[in-house]
Short mmCIF file of C-alpha atoms in Angstrom, two decimals:
data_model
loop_
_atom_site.label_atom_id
_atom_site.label_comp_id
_atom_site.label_asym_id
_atom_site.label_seq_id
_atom_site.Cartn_x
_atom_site.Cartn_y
_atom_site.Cartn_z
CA UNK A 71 0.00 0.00 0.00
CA UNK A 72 1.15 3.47 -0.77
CA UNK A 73 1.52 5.44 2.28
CA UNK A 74 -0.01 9.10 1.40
CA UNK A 75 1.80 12.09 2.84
CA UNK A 76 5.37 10.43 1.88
CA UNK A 77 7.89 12.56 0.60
CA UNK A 78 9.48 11.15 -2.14
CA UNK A 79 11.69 9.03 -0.65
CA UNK A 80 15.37 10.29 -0.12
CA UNK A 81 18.26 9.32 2.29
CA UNK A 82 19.58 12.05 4.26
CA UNK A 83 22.69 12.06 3.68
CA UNK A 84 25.35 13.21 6.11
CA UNK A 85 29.39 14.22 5.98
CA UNK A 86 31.38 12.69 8.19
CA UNK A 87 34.82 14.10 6.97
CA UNK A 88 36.52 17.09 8.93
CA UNK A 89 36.41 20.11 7.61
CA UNK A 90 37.63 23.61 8.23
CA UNK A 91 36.06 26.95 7.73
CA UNK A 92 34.15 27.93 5.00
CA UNK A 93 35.90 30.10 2.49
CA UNK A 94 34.47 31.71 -0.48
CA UNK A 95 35.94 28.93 -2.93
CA UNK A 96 33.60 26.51 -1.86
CA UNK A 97 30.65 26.01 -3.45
CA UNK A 98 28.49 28.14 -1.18
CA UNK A 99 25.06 26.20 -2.37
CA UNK A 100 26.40 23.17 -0.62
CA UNK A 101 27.38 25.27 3.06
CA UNK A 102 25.74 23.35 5.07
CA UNK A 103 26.08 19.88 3.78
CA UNK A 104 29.90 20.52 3.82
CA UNK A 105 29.81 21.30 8.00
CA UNK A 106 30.86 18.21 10.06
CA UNK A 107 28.22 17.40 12.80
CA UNK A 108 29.34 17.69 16.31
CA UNK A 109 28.64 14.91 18.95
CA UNK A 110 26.89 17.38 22.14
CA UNK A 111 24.09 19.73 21.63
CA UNK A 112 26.29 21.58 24.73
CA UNK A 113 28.54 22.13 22.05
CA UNK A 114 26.31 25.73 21.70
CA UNK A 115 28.42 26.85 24.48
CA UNK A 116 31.75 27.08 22.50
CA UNK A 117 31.75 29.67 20.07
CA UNK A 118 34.62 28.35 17.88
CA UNK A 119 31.86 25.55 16.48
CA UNK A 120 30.02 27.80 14.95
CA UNK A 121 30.30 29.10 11.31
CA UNK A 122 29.64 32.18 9.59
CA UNK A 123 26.35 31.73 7.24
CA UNK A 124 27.77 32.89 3.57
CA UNK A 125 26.86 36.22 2.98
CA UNK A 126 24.99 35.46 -0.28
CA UNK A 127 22.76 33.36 1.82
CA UNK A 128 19.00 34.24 2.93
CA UNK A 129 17.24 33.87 5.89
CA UNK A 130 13.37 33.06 5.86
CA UNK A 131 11.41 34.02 8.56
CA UNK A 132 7.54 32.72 9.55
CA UNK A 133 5.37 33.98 12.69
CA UNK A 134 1.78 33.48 13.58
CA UNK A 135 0.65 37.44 14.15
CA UNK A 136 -1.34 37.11 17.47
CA UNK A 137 0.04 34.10 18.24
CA UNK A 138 -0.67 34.44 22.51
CA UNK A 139 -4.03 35.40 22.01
CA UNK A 140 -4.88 32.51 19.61
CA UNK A 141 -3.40 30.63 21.84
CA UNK A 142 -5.38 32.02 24.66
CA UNK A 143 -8.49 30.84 22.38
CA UNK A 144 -7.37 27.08 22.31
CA UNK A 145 -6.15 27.09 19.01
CA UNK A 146 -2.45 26.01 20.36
CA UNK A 147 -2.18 23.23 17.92
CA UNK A 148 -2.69 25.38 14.40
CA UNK A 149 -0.37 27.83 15.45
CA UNK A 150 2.16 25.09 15.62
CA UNK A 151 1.46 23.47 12.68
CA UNK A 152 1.31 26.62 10.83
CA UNK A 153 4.66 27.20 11.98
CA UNK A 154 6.06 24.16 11.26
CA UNK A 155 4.26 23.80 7.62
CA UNK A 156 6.29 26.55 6.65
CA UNK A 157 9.67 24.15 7.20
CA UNK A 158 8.34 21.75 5.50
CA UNK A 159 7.31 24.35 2.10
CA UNK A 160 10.63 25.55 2.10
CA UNK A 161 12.55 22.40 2.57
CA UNK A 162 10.24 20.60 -0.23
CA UNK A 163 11.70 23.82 -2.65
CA UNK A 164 15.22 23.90 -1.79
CA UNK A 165 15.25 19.94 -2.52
CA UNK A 166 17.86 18.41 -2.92
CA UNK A 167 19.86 21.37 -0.86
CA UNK A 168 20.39 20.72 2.66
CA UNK A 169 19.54 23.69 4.90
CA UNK A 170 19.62 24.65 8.68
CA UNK A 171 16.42 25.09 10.33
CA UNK A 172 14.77 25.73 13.63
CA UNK A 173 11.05 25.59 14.70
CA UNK A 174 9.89 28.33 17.33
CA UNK A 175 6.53 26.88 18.55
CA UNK A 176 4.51 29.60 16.43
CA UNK A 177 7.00 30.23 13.34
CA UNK A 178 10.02 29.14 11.99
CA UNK A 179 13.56 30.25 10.77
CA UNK A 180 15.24 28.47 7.42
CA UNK A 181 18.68 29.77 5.93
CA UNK A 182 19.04 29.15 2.63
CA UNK A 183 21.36 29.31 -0.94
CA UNK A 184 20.57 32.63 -3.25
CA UNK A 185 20.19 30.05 -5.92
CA UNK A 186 16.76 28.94 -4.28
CA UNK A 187 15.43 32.28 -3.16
CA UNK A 188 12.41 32.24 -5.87
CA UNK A 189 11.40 29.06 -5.00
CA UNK A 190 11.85 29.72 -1.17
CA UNK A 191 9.43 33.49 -1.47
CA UNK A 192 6.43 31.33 -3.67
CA UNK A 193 6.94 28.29 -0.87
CA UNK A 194 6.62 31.06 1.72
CA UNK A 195 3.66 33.43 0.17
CA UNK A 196 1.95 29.66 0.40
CA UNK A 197 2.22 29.00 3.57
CA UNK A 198 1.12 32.42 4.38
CA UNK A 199 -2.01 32.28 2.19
CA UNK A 200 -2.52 28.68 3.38
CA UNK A 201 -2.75 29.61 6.86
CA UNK A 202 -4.97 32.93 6.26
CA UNK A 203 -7.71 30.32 4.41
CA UNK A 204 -7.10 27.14 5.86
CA UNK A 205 -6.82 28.80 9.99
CA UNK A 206 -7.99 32.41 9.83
CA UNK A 207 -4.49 33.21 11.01
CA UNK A 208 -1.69 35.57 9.75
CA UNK A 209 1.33 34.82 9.24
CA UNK A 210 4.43 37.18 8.53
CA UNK A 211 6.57 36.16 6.10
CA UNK A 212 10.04 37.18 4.94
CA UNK A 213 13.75 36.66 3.65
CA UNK A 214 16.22 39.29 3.94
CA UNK A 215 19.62 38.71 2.71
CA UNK A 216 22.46 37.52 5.50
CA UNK A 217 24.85 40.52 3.99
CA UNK A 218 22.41 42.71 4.96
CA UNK A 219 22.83 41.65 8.67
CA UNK A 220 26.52 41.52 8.35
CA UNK A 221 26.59 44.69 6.85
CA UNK A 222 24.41 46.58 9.20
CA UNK A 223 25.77 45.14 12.49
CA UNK A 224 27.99 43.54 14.21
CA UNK A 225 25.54 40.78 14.83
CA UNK A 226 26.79 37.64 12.61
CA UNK A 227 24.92 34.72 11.60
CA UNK A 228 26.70 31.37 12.47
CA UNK A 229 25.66 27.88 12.63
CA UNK A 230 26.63 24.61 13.72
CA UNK A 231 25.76 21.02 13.14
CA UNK A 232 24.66 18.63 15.73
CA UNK A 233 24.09 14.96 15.37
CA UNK A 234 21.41 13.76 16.87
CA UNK A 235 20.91 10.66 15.84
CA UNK A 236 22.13 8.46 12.81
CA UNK A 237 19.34 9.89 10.71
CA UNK A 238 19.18 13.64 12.25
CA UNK A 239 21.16 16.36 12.23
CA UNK A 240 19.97 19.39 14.05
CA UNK A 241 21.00 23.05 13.27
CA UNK A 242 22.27 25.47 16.14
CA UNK A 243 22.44 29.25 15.32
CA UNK A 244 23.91 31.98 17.22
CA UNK A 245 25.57 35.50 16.93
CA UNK A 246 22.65 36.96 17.17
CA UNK A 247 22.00 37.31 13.50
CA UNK A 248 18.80 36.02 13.17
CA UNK A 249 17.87 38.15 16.23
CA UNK A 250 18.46 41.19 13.77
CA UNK A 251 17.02 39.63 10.93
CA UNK A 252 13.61 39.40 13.13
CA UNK A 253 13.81 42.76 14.32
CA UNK A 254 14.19 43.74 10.88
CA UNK A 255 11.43 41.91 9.26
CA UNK A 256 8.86 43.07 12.36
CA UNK A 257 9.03 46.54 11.71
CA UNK A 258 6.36 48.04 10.27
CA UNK A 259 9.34 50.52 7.97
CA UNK A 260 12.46 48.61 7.90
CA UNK A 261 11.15 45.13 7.58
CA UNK A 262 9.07 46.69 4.16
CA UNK A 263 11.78 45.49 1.64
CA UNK A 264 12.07 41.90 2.83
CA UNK A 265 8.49 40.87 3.53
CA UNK A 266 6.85 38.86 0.37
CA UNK A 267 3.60 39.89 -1.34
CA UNK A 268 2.25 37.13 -2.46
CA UNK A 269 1.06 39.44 -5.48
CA UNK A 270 4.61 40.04 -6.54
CA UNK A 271 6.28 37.38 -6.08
CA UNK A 272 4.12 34.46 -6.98
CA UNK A 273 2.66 31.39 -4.84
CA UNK A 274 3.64 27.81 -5.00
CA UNK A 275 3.68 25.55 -2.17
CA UNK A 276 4.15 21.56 -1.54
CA UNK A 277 3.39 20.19 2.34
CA UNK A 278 4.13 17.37 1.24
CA UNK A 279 5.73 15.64 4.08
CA UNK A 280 4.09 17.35 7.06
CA UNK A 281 2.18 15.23 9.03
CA UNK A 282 -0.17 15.75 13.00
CA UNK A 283 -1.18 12.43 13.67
CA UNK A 284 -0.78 11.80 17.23
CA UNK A 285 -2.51 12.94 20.42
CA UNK A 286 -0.41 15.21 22.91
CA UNK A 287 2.31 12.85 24.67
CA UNK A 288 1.35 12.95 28.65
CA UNK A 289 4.18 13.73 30.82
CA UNK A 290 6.05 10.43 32.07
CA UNK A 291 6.24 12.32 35.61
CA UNK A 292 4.03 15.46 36.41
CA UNK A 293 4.56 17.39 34.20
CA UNK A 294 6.06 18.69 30.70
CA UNK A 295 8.22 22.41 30.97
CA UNK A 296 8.81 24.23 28.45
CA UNK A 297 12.02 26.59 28.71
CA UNK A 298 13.15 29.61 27.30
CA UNK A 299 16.74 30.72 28.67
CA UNK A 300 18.20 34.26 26.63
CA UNK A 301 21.73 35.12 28.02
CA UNK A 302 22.71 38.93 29.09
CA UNK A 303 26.41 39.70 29.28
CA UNK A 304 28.92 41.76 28.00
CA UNK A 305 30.83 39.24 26.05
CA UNK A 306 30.07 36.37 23.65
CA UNK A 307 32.47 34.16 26.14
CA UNK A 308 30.49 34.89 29.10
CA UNK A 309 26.99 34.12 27.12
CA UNK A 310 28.48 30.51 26.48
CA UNK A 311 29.37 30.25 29.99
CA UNK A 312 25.79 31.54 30.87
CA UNK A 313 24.16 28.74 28.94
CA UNK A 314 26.52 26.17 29.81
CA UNK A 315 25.97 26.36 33.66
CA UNK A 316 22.25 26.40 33.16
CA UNK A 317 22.41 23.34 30.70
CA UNK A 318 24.59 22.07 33.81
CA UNK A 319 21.72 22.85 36.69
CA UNK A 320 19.38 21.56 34.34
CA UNK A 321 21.12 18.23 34.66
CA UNK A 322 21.86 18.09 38.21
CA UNK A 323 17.79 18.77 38.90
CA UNK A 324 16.71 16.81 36.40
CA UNK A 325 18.95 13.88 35.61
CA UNK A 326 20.11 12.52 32.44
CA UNK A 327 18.88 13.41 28.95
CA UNK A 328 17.15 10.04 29.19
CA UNK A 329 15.10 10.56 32.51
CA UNK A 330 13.90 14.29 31.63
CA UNK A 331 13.00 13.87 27.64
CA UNK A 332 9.50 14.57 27.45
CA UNK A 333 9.01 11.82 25.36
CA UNK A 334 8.37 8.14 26.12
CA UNK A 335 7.20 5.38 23.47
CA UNK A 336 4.56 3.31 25.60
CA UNK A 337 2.95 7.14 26.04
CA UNK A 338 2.83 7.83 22.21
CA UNK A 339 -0.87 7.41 20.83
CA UNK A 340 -1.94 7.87 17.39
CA UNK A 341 -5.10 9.97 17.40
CA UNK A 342 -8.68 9.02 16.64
CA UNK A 343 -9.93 12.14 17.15
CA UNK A 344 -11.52 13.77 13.61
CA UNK A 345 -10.64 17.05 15.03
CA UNK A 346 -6.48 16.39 15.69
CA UNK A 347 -6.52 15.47 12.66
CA UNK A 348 -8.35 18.60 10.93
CA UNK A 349 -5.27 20.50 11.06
CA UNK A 350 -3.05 17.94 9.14
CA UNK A 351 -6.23 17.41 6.27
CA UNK A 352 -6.38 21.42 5.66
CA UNK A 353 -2.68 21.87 5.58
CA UNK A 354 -2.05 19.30 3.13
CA UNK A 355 -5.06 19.51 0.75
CA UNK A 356 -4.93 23.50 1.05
CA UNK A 357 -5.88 24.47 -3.00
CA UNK A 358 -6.72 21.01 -4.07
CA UNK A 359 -10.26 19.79 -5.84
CA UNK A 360 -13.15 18.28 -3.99
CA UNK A 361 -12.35 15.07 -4.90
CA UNK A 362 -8.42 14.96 -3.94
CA UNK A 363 -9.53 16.36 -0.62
CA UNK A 364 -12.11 13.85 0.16
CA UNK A 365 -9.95 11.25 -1.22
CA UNK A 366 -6.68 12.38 1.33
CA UNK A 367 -9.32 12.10 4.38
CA UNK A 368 -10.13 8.46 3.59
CA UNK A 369 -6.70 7.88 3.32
CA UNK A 370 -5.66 9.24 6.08
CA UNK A 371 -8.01 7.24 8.02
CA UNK A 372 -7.14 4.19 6.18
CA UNK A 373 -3.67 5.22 7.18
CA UNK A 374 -4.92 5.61 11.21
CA UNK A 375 -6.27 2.50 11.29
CA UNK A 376 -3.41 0.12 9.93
CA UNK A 377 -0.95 2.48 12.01
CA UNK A 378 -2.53 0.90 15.09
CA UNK A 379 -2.07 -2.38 14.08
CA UNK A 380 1.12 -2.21 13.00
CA UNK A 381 3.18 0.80 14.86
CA UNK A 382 2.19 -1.06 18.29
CA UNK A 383 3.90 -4.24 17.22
CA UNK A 384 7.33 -5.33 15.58
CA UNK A 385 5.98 -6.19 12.17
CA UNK A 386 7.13 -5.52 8.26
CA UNK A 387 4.39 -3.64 6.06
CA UNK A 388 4.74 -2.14 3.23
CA UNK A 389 8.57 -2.11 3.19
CA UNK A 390 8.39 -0.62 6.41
CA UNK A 391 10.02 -2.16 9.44
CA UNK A 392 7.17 0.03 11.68
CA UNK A 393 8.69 -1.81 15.29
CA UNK A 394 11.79 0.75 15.06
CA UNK A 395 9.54 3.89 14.18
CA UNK A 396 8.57 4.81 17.73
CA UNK A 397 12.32 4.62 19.16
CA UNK A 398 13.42 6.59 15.76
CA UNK A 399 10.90 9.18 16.52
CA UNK A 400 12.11 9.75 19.70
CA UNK A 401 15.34 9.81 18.81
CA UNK A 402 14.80 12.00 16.26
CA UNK A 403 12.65 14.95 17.88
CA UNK A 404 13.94 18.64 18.81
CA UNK A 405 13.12 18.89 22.21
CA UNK A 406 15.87 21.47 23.14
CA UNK A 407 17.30 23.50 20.11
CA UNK A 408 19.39 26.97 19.63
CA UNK A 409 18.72 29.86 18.46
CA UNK A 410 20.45 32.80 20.18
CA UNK A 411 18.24 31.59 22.70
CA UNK A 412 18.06 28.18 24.51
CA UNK A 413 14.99 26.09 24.00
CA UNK A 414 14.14 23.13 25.89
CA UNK A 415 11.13 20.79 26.42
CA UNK A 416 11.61 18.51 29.65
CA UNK A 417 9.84 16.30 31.90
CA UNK A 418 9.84 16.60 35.43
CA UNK A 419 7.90 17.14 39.24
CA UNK A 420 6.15 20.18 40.03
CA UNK A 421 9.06 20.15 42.69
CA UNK A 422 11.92 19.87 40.03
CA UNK A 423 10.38 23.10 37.94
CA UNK A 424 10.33 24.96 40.90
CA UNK A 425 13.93 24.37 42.21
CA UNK A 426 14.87 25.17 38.34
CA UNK A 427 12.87 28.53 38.56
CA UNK A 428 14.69 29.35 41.80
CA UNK A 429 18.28 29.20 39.86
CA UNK A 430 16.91 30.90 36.87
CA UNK A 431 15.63 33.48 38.68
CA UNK A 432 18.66 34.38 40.99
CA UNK A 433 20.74 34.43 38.23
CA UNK A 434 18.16 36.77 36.22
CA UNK A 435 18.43 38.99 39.65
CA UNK A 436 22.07 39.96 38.91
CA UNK A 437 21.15 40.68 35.42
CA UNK A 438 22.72 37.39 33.91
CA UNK A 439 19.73 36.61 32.18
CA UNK A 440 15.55 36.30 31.09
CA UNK A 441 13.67 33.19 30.97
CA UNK A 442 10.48 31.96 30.80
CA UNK A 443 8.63 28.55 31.89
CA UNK A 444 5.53 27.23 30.87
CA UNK A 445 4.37 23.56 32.56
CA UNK A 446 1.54 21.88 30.64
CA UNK A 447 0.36 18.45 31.08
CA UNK A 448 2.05 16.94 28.20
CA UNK A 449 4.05 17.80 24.45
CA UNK A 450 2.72 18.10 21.29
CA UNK A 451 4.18 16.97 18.36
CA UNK A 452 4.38 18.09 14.60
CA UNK A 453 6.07 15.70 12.05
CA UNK A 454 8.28 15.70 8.74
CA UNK A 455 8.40 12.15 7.10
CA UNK A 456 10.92 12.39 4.56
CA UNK A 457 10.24 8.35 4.45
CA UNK A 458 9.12 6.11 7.48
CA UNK A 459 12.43 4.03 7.73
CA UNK A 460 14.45 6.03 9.97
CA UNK A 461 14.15 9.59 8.41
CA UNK A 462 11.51 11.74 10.13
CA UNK A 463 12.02 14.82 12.06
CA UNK A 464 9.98 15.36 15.05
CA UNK A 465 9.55 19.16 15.93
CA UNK A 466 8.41 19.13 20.29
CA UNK A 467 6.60 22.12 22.10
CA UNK A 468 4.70 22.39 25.57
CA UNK A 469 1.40 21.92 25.04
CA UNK A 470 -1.03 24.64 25.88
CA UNK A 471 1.44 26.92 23.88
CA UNK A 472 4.22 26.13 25.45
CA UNK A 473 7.18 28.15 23.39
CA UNK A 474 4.83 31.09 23.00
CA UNK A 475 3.90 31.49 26.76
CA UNK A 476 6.80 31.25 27.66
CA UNK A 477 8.04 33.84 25.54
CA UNK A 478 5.28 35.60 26.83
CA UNK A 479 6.69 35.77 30.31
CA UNK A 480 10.24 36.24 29.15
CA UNK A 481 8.90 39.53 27.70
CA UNK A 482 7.40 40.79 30.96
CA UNK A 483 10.45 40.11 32.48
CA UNK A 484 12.69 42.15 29.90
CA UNK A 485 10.17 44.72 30.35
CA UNK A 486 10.40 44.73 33.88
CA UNK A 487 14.20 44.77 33.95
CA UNK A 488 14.28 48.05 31.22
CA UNK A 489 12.26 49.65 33.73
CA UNK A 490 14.13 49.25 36.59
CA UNK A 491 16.71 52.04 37.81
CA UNK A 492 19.13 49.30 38.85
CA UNK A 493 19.43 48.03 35.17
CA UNK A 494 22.61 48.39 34.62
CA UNK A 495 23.96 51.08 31.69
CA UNK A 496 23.98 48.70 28.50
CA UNK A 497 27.79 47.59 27.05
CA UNK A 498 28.25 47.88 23.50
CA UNK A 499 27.73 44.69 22.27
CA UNK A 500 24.26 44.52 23.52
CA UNK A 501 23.53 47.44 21.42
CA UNK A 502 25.09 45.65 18.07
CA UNK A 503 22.12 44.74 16.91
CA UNK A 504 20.98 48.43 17.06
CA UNK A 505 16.93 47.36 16.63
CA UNK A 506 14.58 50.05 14.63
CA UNK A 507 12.19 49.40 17.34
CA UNK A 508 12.70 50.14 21.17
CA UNK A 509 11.64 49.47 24.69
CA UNK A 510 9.95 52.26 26.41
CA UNK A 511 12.61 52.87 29.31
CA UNK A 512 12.91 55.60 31.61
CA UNK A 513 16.95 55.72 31.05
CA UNK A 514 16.54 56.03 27.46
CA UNK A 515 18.14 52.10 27.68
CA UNK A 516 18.22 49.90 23.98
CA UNK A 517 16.27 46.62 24.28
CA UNK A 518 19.01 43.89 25.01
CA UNK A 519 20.23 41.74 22.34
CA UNK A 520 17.12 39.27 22.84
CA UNK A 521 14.67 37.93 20.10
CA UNK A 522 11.74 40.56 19.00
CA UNK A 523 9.37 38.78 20.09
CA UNK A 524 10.45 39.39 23.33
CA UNK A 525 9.53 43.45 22.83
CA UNK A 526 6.83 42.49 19.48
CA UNK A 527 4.65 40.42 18.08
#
């Protein structure tokens, strides 16, 4: 049986050799593919991983306008998988270019080669008329050139590559480039250039691939966290040190990667519910004909019910060994990711969180850094199947909104801080990114060096 919602199948493939820094004789199309993937995701805290983004690169950016208060109407799960359709558009039109990515709960960041940038702004202006018909929600779109940052800042844009597991390499970004790049693209003036009209630059869009078939995964203690940690300091150094002691407390109060992972496999359960599975229907048959739309539903459910059959038990179907696809999809989710911020999905006790909160917030005290938490009963899930042997990326929030409330309170607290008369007068490099739009402070103080969303949305 053909399996609908398959990408065309593809192995992933990976580099294994050593290389150096990127120079400008390489071909820069191929960037990313050429990086070697590093062993730790605590790798983020050492800066000489990272590698400068070519400047003839792009960076796409997605967010869900209004994203807390749709939230705050229960409609948590299509702002996620809005955000994360928008991945999926742009890696289906950069195929077969590998490209570093990160999901943000409501939106999404992709970097990508100058040689894809049409196909990238008609994948985008899809996903952004998509989710205006399919949700009744808006989502910004944009891609503004990475010479643009690098020219207007001292803010960089640098990745790294971090293997995750044999069939998943995840992308860490910092620098604080695609903090500018955000800032940019939000404001109403300077953001005009790089946002896409769908009128101008055309519409053409494949979710093929994207897939939100499972109910929310209940905690395997009390309760699922989701954490936002954003690092003030006065040097790059000390923000690695910043992040590496709390990815350090995180592991003395929570244990091992293994006992905190918000994910389990005898918790996963494929949904039966018509309405989880709305989302995934209007996504993927968004502009089709009557009859391929009420063809994808019955296959979906066709799909449902053979997946509980054979996903619970060690069988072969279809070509499919489906008894390791529950330990690959654990292995292959994004539960804690980096983006000039640290994101991180956990499962702990009630007790655990607040021990955690206690650290975060002494060290937020002396002005080290913001955070936010957000507990929720369990984590939702949105999926990429590039083919169901092995490759599939798994993209983890909170549920109940979990990146975007927590972002919420991370933004009270940077407000809070601007206002204070102890905030300290800001050093120089917290004022490289040199943002068109500013806190209201009573010192006349720039926002810190933190994502916009933290000051707009």
């Amino acid at each position: 049986m053909k399996f609908a919602g398959l990408c065309p199948g593809r192995r992933i493939p990976f580099c294994t050799a050593e290389v150096g820094p990127y120079t400008n004789s390489m071909n820069s199309d191929h960037f990313y593919r050429d990086l070697s993937a590093l062993g730790q995701f605590e790798t983020l805290a050492h800066l000489e991983n990272f590698h400068e983004v070519p400047g003839d690169w792009y960076i796409a950016f997605t967010d869900v306008v209004g994203s807390t208060k749709a939230i705050e109407r229960g409609e948590y799960k299509a702002v996620n998988n809005v955000g994360a359709s928008s991945i999926m558009a742009v890696l289906n039109a950069v195929k077969p270019f590998q490209v570093p990515y990160v999901f943000g709960g409501d939106g999404s960041t992709v970097c990508f080669p100058a040689s894809c940038l049409e196909a990238v702004q008609k994948a985008l202006c899809a996903a952004r008329i998509m989710a205006h018909e399919s949700f009744d929600l808006e989502l910004r779109v944009g891609a503004i050139p990475v010479r643009v940052i690098h020219a207007a800042s001292s803010a960089r844009v640098r990745v790294a590559k971090v293997r995750v597991s044999p069939y998943y390499d995840q992308a860490l970004f910092s620098g604080g480039g695609l903090t500018h790049a955000e800032t940019i693209l939000k404001d109403e003036k300077a953001g005009a250039p790089y946002r896409l009209d769908p009128q101008t630059v055309g519409v053409s869009g494949d979710f093929n691939g994207l897939e939100c078939r499972w109910d929310v995964v209940p905690s395997p203690h009390e309760e699922t966290v989701t954490v936002l940690v954003s690092a003030l300091s006065d040097t790059p150094e000390a923000h690695g040190r910043i992040y590496k002691e709390v990815l350090e407390k995180i592991q003395e109060i929570y244990g091992e990667t293994a006992d905190h992972h918000p994910l389990r496999e005898y918790l996963m359960r494929l949904t039966r519910s018509n309405r989880a599975l709305r989302n995934e229907f209007r996504i993927r048959t968004w502009g089709k004909s009557l009859y391929e739309r009420v063809w994808y539903w019955f296959d979906l459910w066709i799909q449902q019910l053979i997946g509980y059959f054979v996903v619970e038990r060690d069988v072969r179907f279809a070509g499919i060994e489906w008894g390791n696809y529950k330990p690959d999809f654990v292995a292959n989710s994004d539960f804690r990711k980096f983006d000039d911020l640290l994101r991180y999905v956990l499962s702990g006790s009630v007790e655990q969180r607040k021990e955690l909160k206690r650290y975060l917030e002494s060290r937020r005290e002396k002005f080290e850094l913001v955070y936010g938490l957000h507990p929720a009963p369990g984590a939702l899930v949105t999926c990429m199947i590039f083919n169901y042997n092995h490759e599939h990326i798994h993209f983890v929030d909170g549920a109940e909104g979990g990146y975007a409330m927590a972002a919420k309170k991370m933004k009270a607290q940077l407000k809070r801080l601007a206002q204070s008369p102890a905030f300290p007068q800001t050093p120089e490099h917290w004022g490289r990114v040199t943002p068109p739009h500013r806190l209201p402070t009573r010192n006349g103080l720039r926002a810190r060096r933190h994502p916009s969303y933290l000051t707009q949305e």
